[in-house]
PDB file of C-alpha atoms in Angstrom:
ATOM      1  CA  UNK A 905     -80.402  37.895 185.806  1.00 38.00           C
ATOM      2  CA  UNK A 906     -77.354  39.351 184.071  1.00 43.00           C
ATOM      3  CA  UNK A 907     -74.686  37.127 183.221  1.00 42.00           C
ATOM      4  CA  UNK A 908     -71.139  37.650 184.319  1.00 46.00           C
ATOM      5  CA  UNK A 909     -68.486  38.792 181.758  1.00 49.00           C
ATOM      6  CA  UNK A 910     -65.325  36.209 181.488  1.00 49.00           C
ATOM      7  CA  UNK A 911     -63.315  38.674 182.985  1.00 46.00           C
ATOM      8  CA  UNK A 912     -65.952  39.107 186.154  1.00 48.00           C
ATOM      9  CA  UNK A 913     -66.288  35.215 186.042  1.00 46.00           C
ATOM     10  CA  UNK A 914     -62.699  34.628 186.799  1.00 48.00           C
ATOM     11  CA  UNK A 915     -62.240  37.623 189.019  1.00 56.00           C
ATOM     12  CA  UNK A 916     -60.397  36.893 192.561  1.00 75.00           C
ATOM     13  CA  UNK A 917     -61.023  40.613 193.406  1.00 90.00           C
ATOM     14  CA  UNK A 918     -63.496  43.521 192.752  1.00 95.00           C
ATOM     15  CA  UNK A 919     -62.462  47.206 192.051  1.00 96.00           C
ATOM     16  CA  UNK A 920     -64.833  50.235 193.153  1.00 96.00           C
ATOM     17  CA  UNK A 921     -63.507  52.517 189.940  1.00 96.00           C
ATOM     18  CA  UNK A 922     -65.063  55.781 190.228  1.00 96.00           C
ATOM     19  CA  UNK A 923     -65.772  57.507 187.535  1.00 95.00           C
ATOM     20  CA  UNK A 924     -62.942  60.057 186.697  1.00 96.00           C
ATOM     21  CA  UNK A 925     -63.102  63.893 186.385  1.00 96.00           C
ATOM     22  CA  UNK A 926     -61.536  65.924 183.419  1.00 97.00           C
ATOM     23  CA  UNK A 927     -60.607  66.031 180.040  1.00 96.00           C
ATOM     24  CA  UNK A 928     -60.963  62.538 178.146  1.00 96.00           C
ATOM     25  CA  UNK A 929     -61.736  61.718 181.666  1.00 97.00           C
ATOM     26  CA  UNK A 930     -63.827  58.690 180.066  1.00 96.00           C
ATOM     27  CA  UNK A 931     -61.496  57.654 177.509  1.00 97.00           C
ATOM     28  CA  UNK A 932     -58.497  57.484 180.258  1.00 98.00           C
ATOM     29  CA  UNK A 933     -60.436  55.615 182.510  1.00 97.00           C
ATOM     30  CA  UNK A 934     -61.770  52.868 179.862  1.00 97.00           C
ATOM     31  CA  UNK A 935     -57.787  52.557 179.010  1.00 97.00           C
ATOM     32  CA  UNK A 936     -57.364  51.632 182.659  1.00 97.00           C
ATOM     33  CA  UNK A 937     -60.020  49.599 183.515  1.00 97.00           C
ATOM     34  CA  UNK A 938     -59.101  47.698 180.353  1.00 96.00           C
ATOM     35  CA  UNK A 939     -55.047  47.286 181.327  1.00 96.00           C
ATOM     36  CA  UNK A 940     -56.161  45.947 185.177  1.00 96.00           C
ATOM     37  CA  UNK A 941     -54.716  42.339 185.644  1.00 94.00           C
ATOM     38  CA  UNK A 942     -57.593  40.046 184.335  1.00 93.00           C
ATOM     39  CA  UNK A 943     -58.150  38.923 188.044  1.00 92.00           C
ATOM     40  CA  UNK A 944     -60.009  42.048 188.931  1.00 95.00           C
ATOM     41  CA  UNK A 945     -63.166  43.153 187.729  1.00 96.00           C
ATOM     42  CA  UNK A 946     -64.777  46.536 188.108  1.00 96.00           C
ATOM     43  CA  UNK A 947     -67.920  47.190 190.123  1.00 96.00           C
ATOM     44  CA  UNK A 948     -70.555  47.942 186.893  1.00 96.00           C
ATOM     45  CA  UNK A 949     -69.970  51.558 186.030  1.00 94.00           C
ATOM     46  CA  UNK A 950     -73.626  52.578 186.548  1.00 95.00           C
ATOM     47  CA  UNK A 951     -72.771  51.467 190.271  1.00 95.00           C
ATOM     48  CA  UNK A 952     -70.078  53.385 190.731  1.00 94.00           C
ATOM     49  CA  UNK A 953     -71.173  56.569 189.235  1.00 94.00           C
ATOM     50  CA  UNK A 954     -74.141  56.259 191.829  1.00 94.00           C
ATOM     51  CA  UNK A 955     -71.811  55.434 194.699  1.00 92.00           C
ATOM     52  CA  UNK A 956     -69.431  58.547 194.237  1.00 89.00           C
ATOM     53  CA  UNK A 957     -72.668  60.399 193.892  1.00 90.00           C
ATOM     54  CA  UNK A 958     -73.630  59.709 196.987  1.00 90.00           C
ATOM     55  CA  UNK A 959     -69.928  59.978 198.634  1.00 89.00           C
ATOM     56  CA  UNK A 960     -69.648  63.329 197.589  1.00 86.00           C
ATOM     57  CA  UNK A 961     -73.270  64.889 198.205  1.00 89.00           C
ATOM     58  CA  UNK A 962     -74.415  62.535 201.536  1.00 85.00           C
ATOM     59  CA  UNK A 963     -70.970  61.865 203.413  1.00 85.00           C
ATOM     60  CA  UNK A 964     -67.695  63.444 204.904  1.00 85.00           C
ATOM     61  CA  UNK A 965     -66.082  61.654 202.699  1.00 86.00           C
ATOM     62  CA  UNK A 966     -63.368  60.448 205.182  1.00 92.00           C
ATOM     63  CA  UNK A 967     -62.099  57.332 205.270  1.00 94.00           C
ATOM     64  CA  UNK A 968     -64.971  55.457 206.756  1.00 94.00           C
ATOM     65  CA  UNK A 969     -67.337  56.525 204.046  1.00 94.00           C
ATOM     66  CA  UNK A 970     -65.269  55.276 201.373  1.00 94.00           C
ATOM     67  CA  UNK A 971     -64.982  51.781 203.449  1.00 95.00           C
ATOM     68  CA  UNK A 972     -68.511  51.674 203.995  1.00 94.00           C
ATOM     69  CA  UNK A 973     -69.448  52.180 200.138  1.00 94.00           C
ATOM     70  CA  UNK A 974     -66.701  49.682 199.131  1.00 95.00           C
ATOM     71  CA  UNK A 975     -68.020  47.061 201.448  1.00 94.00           C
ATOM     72  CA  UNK A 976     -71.660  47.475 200.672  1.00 94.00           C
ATOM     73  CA  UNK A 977     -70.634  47.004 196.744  1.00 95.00           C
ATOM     74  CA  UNK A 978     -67.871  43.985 198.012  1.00 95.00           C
ATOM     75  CA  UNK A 979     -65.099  45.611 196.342  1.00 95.00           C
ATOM     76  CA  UNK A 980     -61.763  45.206 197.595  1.00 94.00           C
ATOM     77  CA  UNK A 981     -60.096  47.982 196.867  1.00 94.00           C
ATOM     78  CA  UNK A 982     -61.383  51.687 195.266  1.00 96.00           C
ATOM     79  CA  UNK A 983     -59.631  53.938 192.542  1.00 97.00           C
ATOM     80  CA  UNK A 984     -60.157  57.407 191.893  1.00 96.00           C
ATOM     81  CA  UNK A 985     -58.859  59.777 188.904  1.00 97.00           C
ATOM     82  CA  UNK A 986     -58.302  63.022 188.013  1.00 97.00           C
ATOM     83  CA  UNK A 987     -57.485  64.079 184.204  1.00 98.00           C
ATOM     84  CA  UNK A 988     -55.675  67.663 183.569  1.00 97.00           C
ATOM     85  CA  UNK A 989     -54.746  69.395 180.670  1.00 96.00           C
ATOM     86  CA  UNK A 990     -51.647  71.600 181.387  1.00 89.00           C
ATOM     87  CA  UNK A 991     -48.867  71.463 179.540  1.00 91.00           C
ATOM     88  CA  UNK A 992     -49.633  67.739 177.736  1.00 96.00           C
ATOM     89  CA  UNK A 993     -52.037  65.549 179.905  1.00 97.00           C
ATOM     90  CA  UNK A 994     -52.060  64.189 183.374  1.00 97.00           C
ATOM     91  CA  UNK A 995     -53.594  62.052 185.155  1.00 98.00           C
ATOM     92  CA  UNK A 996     -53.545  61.419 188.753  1.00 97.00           C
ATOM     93  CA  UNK A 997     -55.302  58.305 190.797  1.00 97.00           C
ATOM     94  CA  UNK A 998     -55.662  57.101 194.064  1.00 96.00           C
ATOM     95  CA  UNK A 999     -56.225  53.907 195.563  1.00 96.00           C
ATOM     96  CA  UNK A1000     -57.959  53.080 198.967  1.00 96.00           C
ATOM     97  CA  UNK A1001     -58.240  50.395 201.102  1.00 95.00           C
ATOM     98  CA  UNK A1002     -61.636  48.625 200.626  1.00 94.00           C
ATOM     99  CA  UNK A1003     -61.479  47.237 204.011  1.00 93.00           C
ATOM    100  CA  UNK A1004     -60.933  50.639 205.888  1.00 95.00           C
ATOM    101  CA  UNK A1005     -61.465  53.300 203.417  1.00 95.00           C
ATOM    102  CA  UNK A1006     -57.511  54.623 203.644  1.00 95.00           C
ATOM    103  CA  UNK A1007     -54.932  55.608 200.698  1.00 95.00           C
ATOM    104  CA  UNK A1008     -52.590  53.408 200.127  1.00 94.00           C
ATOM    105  CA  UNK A1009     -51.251  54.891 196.975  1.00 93.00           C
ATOM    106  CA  UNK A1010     -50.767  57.762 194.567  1.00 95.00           C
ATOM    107  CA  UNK A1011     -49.445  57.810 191.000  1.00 96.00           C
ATOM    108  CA  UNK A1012     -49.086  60.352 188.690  1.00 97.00           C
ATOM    109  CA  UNK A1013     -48.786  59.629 184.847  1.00 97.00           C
ATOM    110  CA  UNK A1014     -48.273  62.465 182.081  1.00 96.00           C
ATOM    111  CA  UNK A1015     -48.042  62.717 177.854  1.00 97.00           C
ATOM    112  CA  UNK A1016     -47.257  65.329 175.710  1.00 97.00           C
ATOM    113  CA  UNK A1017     -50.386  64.328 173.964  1.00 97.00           C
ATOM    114  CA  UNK A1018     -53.801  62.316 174.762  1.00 97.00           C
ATOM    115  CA  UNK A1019     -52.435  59.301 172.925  1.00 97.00           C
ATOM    116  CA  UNK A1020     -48.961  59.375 175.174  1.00 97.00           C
ATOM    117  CA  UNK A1021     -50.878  59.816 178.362  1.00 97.00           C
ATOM    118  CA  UNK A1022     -52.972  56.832 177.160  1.00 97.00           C
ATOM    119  CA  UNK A1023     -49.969  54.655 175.866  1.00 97.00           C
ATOM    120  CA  UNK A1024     -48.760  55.143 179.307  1.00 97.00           C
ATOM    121  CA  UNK A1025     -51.437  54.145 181.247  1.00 97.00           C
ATOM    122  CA  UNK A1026     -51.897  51.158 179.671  1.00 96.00           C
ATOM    123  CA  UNK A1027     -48.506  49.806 180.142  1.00 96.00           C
ATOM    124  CA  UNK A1028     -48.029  51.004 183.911  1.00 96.00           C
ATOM    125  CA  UNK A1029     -51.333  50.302 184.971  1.00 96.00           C
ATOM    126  CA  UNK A1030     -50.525  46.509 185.905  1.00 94.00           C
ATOM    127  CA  UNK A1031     -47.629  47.074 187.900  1.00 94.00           C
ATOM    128  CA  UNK A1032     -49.040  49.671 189.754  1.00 94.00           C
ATOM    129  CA  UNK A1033     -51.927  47.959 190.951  1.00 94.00           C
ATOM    130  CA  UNK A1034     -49.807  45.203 191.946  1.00 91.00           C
ATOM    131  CA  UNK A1035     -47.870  47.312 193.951  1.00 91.00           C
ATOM    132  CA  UNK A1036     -50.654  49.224 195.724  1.00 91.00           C
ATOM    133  CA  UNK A1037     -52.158  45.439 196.225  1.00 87.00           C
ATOM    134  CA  UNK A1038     -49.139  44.298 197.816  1.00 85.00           C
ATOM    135  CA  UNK A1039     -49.436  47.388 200.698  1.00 80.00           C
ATOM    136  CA  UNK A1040     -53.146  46.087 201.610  1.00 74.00           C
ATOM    137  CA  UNK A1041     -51.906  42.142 202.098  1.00 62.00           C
ATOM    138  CA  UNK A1042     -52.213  41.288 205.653  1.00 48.00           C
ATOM    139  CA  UNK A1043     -49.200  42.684 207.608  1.00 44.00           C
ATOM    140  CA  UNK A1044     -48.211  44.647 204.386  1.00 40.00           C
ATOM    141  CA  UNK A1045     -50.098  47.874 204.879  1.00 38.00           C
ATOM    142  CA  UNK A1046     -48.308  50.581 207.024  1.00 40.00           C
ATOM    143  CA  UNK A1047     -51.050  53.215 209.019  1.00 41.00           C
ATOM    144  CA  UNK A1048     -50.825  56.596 207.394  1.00 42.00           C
ATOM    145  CA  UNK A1049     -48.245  55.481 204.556  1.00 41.00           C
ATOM    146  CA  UNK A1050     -48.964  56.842 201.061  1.00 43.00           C
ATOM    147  CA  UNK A1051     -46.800  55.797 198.297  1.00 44.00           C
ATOM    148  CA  UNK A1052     -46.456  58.130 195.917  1.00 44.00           C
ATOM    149  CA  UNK A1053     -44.807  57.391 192.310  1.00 45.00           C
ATOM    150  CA  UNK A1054     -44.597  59.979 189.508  1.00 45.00           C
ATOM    151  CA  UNK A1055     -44.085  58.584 186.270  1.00 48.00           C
TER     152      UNK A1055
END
């Protein structure tokens, strides 16, 4: 038996964090799993890699899918990323519904460099998950409505 981290000890909520695709895909998503309000706690990575895995090669990958996987790991909610080098870096995540497998949010955060992008997501990343965790509260979440936030 493994024992629970602090931070998965005190955890009101699980996140499904799949692992990211891009550049310093790993690095960005470390910086983000590490700013998430120390109420969450992140489904263990080896988990997740598995589970997107098997959304991507074995599923449609609609909706249902994603709430099925979330359910069968008990996460509450599931984030996605995508890292791009363009111009500077970007990075672009989505959040679903654990309970029904729908987007409730988009963001988009960018840096000249891999250190702005980074300095970025680590001081939005708590308010933005407290916004996208307001829209799945009971009564909160609108059917079809996907916030969207560039920043």
């Amino acid at each position: 038996m493994v024992a629970a981290s602090p931070r998965e000890a005190a955890a009101a909520e699980k996140v499904l964090l799949f692992p990211f695709a891009g550049p310093e895909a790993r690095r960005v998503q470390t910086r983000l799993r590490d700013s998430l309000p120390p109420e969450v706690a992140t489904v263990p990575a080896d988990q997740a890699a598995r589970g997107g895995k098997y959304l991507r090669e074995r599923t449609s990958g609609n909706d249902e899918a994603y709430a099925a996987m979330a359910r069968r790991l008990d996460a509450t909610s599931i984030i996605e990323g995508v890292v791009r080098r363009r111009r500077g870096f970007e990075l672009r995540l989505w959040m679903r519904n654990g309970r029904n497998g729908a987007v409730i949010g988009v963001v988009t955060w960018t840096g000249v460099k891999l250190r702005n992008l980074m300095s970025n997501v680590g001081r939005s990343t708590t308010q933005w998950y407290a916004e996208m965790r307001e829209q799945v509260q009971p009564g909160a979440h609108r059917p079809g409505h996907v916030g969207e936030q560039r920043q």
